[in-house]
mmCIF file of C-alpha atoms in Angstrom:
data_model
loop_
_atom_site.group_PDB
_atom_site.id
_atom_site.type_symbol
_atom_site.label_atom_id
_atom_site.label_comp_id
_atom_site.label_asym_id
_atom_site.label_seq_id
_atom_site.Cartn_x
_atom_site.Cartn_y
_atom_site.Cartn_z
ATOM 1 C CA UNK A 1101 -20.913 -128.948 146.357
ATOM 2 C CA UNK A 1102 -20.846 -129.796 142.749
ATOM 3 C CA UNK A 1103 -19.796 -132.984 141.377
ATOM 4 C CA UNK A 1104 -18.346 -134.651 138.063
ATOM 5 C CA UNK A 1105 -18.688 -138.505 136.727
ATOM 6 C CA UNK A 1106 -16.690 -139.948 134.202
ATOM 7 C CA UNK A 1107 -18.707 -141.132 131.005
ATOM 8 C CA UNK A 1108 -16.817 -143.695 129.666
ATOM 9 C CA UNK A 1109 -19.415 -142.811 126.133
ATOM 10 C CA UNK A 1110 -17.965 -139.316 125.817
ATOM 11 C CA UNK A 1111 -14.203 -138.484 127.271
ATOM 12 C CA UNK A 1112 -15.328 -134.509 127.438
ATOM 13 C CA UNK A 1113 -18.244 -135.040 130.127
ATOM 14 C CA UNK A 1114 -14.988 -135.753 132.761
ATOM 15 C CA UNK A 1115 -13.991 -132.353 132.150
ATOM 16 C CA UNK A 1116 -15.586 -129.821 134.713
ATOM 17 C CA UNK A 1117 -17.752 -126.668 132.094
ATOM 18 C CA UNK A 1118 -14.898 -124.010 132.829
ATOM 19 C CA UNK A 1119 -11.944 -126.252 132.206
ATOM 20 C CA UNK A 1120 -13.967 -127.765 129.200
ATOM 21 C CA UNK A 1121 -15.078 -124.233 127.995
ATOM 22 C CA UNK A 1122 -11.392 -122.263 128.307
ATOM 23 C CA UNK A 1123 -10.112 -124.983 126.234
ATOM 24 C CA UNK A 1124 -12.725 -124.960 123.248
ATOM 25 C CA UNK A 1125 -12.554 -121.177 123.482
ATOM 26 C CA UNK A 1126 -8.931 -121.017 123.183
ATOM 27 C CA UNK A 1127 -8.496 -123.580 120.308
ATOM 28 C CA UNK A 1128 -11.385 -121.471 118.546
ATOM 29 C CA UNK A 1129 -9.279 -118.350 119.250
ATOM 30 C CA UNK A 1130 -5.723 -120.230 117.855
ATOM 31 C CA UNK A 1131 -7.550 -121.795 115.005
ATOM 32 C CA UNK A 1132 -8.744 -118.327 113.764
ATOM 33 C CA UNK A 1133 -5.200 -117.110 114.407
ATOM 34 C CA UNK A 1134 -3.910 -119.623 111.933
ATOM 35 C CA UNK A 1135 -6.324 -118.109 109.392
ATOM 36 C CA UNK A 1136 -5.893 -114.610 109.747
ATOM 37 C CA UNK A 1137 -2.599 -114.162 111.770
ATOM 38 C CA UNK A 1138 -2.444 -110.292 111.145
ATOM 39 C CA UNK A 1139 -5.435 -109.726 112.249
ATOM 40 C CA UNK A 1140 -5.878 -111.807 115.207
ATOM 41 C CA UNK A 1141 -2.978 -111.024 116.891
ATOM 42 C CA UNK A 1142 -3.418 -107.361 116.098
ATOM 43 C CA UNK A 1143 -6.941 -107.240 117.460
ATOM 44 C CA UNK A 1144 -6.991 -109.647 120.669
ATOM 45 C CA UNK A 1145 -3.392 -110.001 121.570
ATOM 46 C CA UNK A 1146 -2.387 -107.300 124.259
ATOM 47 C CA UNK A 1147 -0.502 -104.064 123.487
ATOM 48 C CA UNK A 1148 1.127 -101.599 126.215
ATOM 49 C CA UNK A 1149 -1.807 -99.734 127.103
ATOM 50 C CA UNK A 1150 -0.218 -96.300 125.388
ATOM 51 C CA UNK A 1151 0.162 -97.425 122.512
ATOM 52 C CA UNK A 1152 -1.920 -97.069 119.018
ATOM 53 C CA UNK A 1153 -2.157 -100.939 118.700
ATOM 54 C CA UNK A 1154 -4.525 -101.085 122.170
ATOM 55 C CA UNK A 1155 -7.874 -102.127 122.766
ATOM 56 C CA UNK A 1156 -10.148 -102.000 125.699
ATOM 57 C CA UNK A 1157 -10.760 -105.896 125.944
ATOM 58 C CA UNK A 1158 -7.679 -106.783 125.342
ATOM 59 C CA UNK A 1159 -6.577 -107.517 128.718
ATOM 60 C CA UNK A 1160 -9.097 -110.492 128.887
ATOM 61 C CA UNK A 1161 -8.608 -111.760 125.136
ATOM 62 C CA UNK A 1162 -4.817 -111.955 125.410
ATOM 63 C CA UNK A 1163 -5.020 -115.030 127.227
ATOM 64 C CA UNK A 1164 -6.914 -116.948 124.748
ATOM 65 C CA UNK A 1165 -4.291 -116.106 121.935
ATOM 66 C CA UNK A 1166 -1.223 -118.491 121.545
ATOM 67 C CA UNK A 1167 1.384 -117.974 118.756
ATOM 68 C CA UNK A 1168 2.341 -121.267 117.882
ATOM 69 C CA UNK A 1169 1.296 -124.948 118.486
ATOM 70 C CA UNK A 1170 3.744 -125.745 120.863
ATOM 71 C CA UNK A 1171 2.559 -122.441 122.970
ATOM 72 C CA UNK A 1172 -1.102 -123.801 123.003
ATOM 73 C CA UNK A 1173 -0.423 -127.529 123.477
ATOM 74 C CA UNK A 1174 1.812 -126.739 126.451
ATOM 75 C CA UNK A 1175 -0.790 -124.703 128.025
ATOM 76 C CA UNK A 1176 -3.905 -126.427 127.097
ATOM 77 C CA UNK A 1177 -2.247 -129.780 128.327
ATOM 78 C CA UNK A 1178 -1.788 -127.974 131.571
ATOM 79 C CA UNK A 1179 -4.891 -126.383 131.845
ATOM 80 C CA UNK A 1180 -6.524 -129.979 131.235
ATOM 81 C CA UNK A 1181 -4.003 -131.436 134.433
ATOM 82 C CA UNK A 1182 -4.176 -128.664 136.596
ATOM 83 C CA UNK A 1183 -7.150 -126.771 135.840
ATOM 84 C CA UNK A 1184 -9.924 -129.711 136.071
ATOM 85 C CA UNK A 1185 -8.555 -131.234 139.293
ATOM 86 C CA UNK A 1186 -8.256 -127.520 141.025
ATOM 87 C CA UNK A 1187 -11.780 -126.973 139.413
ATOM 88 C CA UNK A 1188 -13.325 -130.132 141.254
ATOM 89 C CA UNK A 1189 -11.806 -129.195 144.363
ATOM 90 C CA UNK A 1190 -12.997 -125.196 144.643
ATOM 91 C CA UNK A 1191 -15.593 -125.254 142.255
ATOM 92 C CA UNK A 1192 -16.539 -123.631 139.077
ATOM 93 C CA UNK A 1193 -16.768 -120.223 140.283
ATOM 94 C CA UNK A 1194 -13.810 -119.478 142.172
ATOM 95 C CA UNK A 1195 -12.050 -121.454 140.013
ATOM 96 C CA UNK A 1196 -12.684 -118.793 137.178
ATOM 97 C CA UNK A 1197 -12.040 -115.774 139.648
ATOM 98 C CA UNK A 1198 -8.778 -117.678 140.167
ATOM 99 C CA UNK A 1199 -7.991 -117.619 136.365
ATOM 100 C CA UNK A 1200 -8.938 -114.760 135.452
ATOM 101 C CA UNK A 1201 -7.093 -112.635 138.784
ATOM 102 C CA UNK A 1202 -4.021 -114.903 137.652
ATOM 103 C CA UNK A 1203 -4.599 -113.722 134.013
ATOM 104 C CA UNK A 1204 -5.140 -109.977 134.918
ATOM 105 C CA UNK A 1205 -2.424 -109.968 137.636
ATOM 106 C CA UNK A 1206 0.230 -111.099 135.100
ATOM 107 C CA UNK A 1207 -0.549 -108.709 133.023
ATOM 108 C CA UNK A 1208 0.117 -106.473 135.526
ATOM 109 C CA UNK A 1209 3.272 -107.502 136.660
ATOM 110 C CA UNK A 1210 3.837 -107.530 133.238
ATOM 111 C CA UNK A 1211 2.994 -103.981 132.218
ATOM 112 C CA UNK A 1212 5.127 -102.716 135.491
ATOM 113 C CA UNK A 1213 7.870 -103.749 134.026
ATOM 114 C CA UNK A 1214 7.625 -102.667 131.096
ATOM 115 C CA UNK A 1215 7.340 -98.922 132.329
ATOM 116 C CA UNK A 1216 10.489 -99.766 134.248
ATOM 117 C CA UNK A 1217 11.745 -100.725 130.715
ATOM 118 C CA UNK A 1218 11.426 -97.477 129.153
ATOM 119 C CA UNK A 1219 11.909 -95.383 132.338
ATOM 120 C CA UNK A 1220 15.549 -96.862 132.769
ATOM 121 C CA UNK A 1221 16.413 -96.876 128.891
ATOM 122 C CA UNK A 1222 16.120 -101.044 128.805
ATOM 123 C CA UNK A 1223 13.626 -100.377 126.342
ATOM 124 C CA UNK A 1224 12.493 -97.887 123.739
ATOM 125 C CA UNK A 1225 9.073 -96.870 123.860
ATOM 126 C CA UNK A 1226 8.371 -97.798 120.018
ATOM 127 C CA UNK A 1227 9.514 -101.301 120.782
ATOM 128 C CA UNK A 1228 7.229 -101.753 123.571
ATOM 129 C CA UNK A 1229 4.265 -99.944 122.311
ATOM 130 C CA UNK A 1230 4.738 -102.520 119.122
ATOM 131 C CA UNK A 1231 5.052 -105.875 121.192
ATOM 132 C CA UNK A 1232 2.151 -107.665 121.763
ATOM 133 C CA UNK A 1233 1.542 -110.150 124.591
ATOM 134 C CA UNK A 1234 -0.475 -113.340 124.298
ATOM 135 C CA UNK A 1235 -0.800 -116.840 125.760
ATOM 136 C CA UNK A 1236 -2.661 -118.065 129.363
ATOM 137 C CA UNK A 1237 0.646 -118.749 130.547
ATOM 138 C CA UNK A 1238 0.147 -116.269 133.414
ATOM 139 C CA UNK A 1239 -3.207 -117.357 134.223
ATOM 140 C CA UNK A 1240 -1.829 -121.149 134.293
ATOM 141 C CA UNK A 1241 0.864 -120.636 136.867
ATOM 142 C CA UNK A 1242 -1.925 -119.211 138.747
ATOM 143 C CA UNK A 1243 -3.508 -121.976 138.694
ATOM 144 C CA UNK A 1244 -0.906 -124.701 138.976
ATOM 145 C CA UNK A 1245 0.469 -122.349 142.100
ATOM 146 C CA UNK A 1246 -2.882 -122.926 143.722
ATOM 147 C CA UNK A 1247 -2.740 -126.680 143.049
ATOM 148 C CA UNK A 1248 0.493 -127.219 144.438
ATOM 149 C CA UNK A 1249 -0.747 -125.050 147.425
ATOM 150 C CA UNK A 1250 -3.514 -127.615 147.935
ATOM 151 C CA UNK A 1251 -2.087 -130.867 147.328
ATOM 152 C CA UNK A 1252 1.798 -129.900 147.847
ATOM 153 C CA UNK A 1253 3.078 -133.293 147.709
ATOM 154 C CA UNK A 1254 1.280 -135.193 144.740
ATOM 155 C CA UNK A 1255 3.835 -135.911 142.232
ATOM 156 C CA UNK A 1256 4.409 -133.910 138.725
ATOM 157 C CA UNK A 1257 6.126 -134.981 135.953
ATOM 158 C CA UNK A 1258 7.627 -133.042 132.994
ATOM 159 C CA UNK A 1259 7.187 -134.198 129.729
ATOM 160 C CA UNK A 1260 10.452 -133.398 128.889
ATOM 161 C CA UNK A 1261 12.616 -134.180 130.217
ATOM 162 C CA UNK A 1262 10.605 -136.886 132.500
ATOM 163 C CA UNK A 1263 11.917 -135.815 135.851
ATOM 164 C CA UNK A 1264 9.075 -136.395 138.929
ATOM 165 C CA UNK A 1265 9.178 -134.413 142.133
ATOM 166 C CA UNK A 1266 6.767 -133.235 144.626
ATOM 167 C CA UNK A 1267 4.388 -129.850 143.196
ATOM 168 C CA UNK A 1268 6.136 -128.134 146.087
ATOM 169 C CA UNK A 1269 9.571 -128.275 145.232
ATOM 170 C CA UNK A 1270 8.539 -127.932 141.232
ATOM 171 C CA UNK A 1271 6.923 -124.475 142.055
ATOM 172 C CA UNK A 1272 9.616 -123.531 143.766
ATOM 173 C CA UNK A 1273 12.231 -124.160 140.861
ATOM 174 C CA UNK A 1274 9.869 -122.687 138.400
ATOM 175 C CA UNK A 1275 9.701 -119.187 140.660
ATOM 176 C CA UNK A 1276 13.180 -119.608 139.967
ATOM 177 C CA UNK A 1277 13.988 -119.886 136.518
ATOM 178 C CA UNK A 1278 11.042 -117.406 136.073
ATOM 179 C CA UNK A 1279 13.242 -114.943 138.127
ATOM 180 C CA UNK A 1280 16.318 -115.430 136.498
ATOM 181 C CA UNK A 1281 15.621 -115.334 133.279
ATOM 182 C CA UNK A 1282 13.085 -112.513 134.098
ATOM 183 C CA UNK A 1283 16.315 -110.642 135.558
ATOM 184 C CA UNK A 1284 18.999 -111.306 132.873
ATOM 185 C CA UNK A 1285 17.010 -111.203 129.933
ATOM 186 C CA UNK A 1286 18.874 -114.275 128.774
ATOM 187 C CA UNK A 1287 15.184 -115.784 127.181
ATOM 188 C CA UNK A 1288 14.095 -113.174 125.302
ATOM 189 C CA UNK A 1289 10.382 -113.481 123.625
ATOM 190 C CA UNK A 1290 8.702 -115.093 126.861
ATOM 191 C CA UNK A 1291 7.346 -112.470 128.953
ATOM 192 C CA UNK A 1292 8.821 -114.141 132.749
ATOM 193 C CA UNK A 1293 7.415 -111.553 134.455
ATOM 194 C CA UNK A 1294 4.120 -112.307 133.624
ATOM 195 C CA UNK A 1295 4.372 -115.803 134.753
ATOM 196 C CA UNK A 1296 5.782 -114.726 138.441
ATOM 197 C CA UNK A 1297 2.918 -112.294 137.915
ATOM 198 C CA UNK A 1298 0.554 -115.369 137.661
ATOM 199 C CA UNK A 1299 1.810 -117.404 140.393
ATOM 200 C CA UNK A 1300 1.636 -114.241 142.802
ATOM 201 C CA UNK A 1301 -1.704 -113.466 142.187
ATOM 202 C CA UNK A 1302 -3.187 -117.213 142.354
ATOM 203 C CA UNK A 1303 -0.774 -117.416 145.625
ATOM 204 C CA UNK A 1304 -2.153 -114.614 146.983
ATOM 205 C CA UNK A 1305 -5.671 -115.627 146.559
ATOM 206 C CA UNK A 1306 -5.895 -118.929 147.764
ATOM 207 C CA UNK A 1307 -3.490 -117.960 150.836
ATOM 208 C CA UNK A 1308 -6.917 -115.390 151.081
ATOM 209 C CA UNK A 1309 -9.284 -118.089 150.671
ATOM 210 C CA UNK A 1310 -7.586 -120.162 153.123
ATOM 211 C CA UNK A 1311 -7.592 -117.719 155.851
ATOM 212 C CA UNK A 1312 -10.927 -116.447 155.228
ATOM 213 C CA UNK A 1313 -12.342 -120.167 155.197
ATOM 214 C CA UNK A 1314 -13.740 -119.670 151.809
ATOM 215 C CA UNK A 1315 -11.412 -121.898 149.954
ATOM 216 C CA UNK A 1316 -13.875 -124.688 149.898
ATOM 217 C CA UNK A 1317 -17.094 -122.927 150.316
ATOM 218 C CA UNK A 1318 -19.228 -123.245 147.259
#
């Protein structure tokens, strides 16, 4: 079992390795995007699989791309808050598996929804082919639901508004909000079905590990 000790002389030493490296990579990619936005988004954000802008590495690299300061700030805050605690609980290897499974699951559900939009005429292929998806949100929704499954009675407090609730209730509220906005389309510019996909795959993976007795097996 991995153990982590707090070092007063180096605050970064208290952050488990996977969480710390994910934070660093995301920040580096964000700085690079600010320096050359067109190249970074065109190359590393995720485009529809049949889009001429699609590249084979995008299903991974899109998780490290962010569109603005608020986007990366809240995602990295969630990674630091929940990712570090979860990595300490289940170990670095399982945490990374969970992170990327949730991120890829988020993309799968989002892409499936795009196919439905094209097939039903809700959106044109041209529009979808030119619209990138980017951000760690799908992976982090998977991390948050995993944390809530391990610690359902822990109390979460939002930054804004400053509301406190138990984790299990917050997760249900998040699911309801994302489902509502995803179905109604009332909050454009946000990949709500990607968020739901991240939560679904995070939930399924933790459930599988629990049922097979592998959750805390390092």
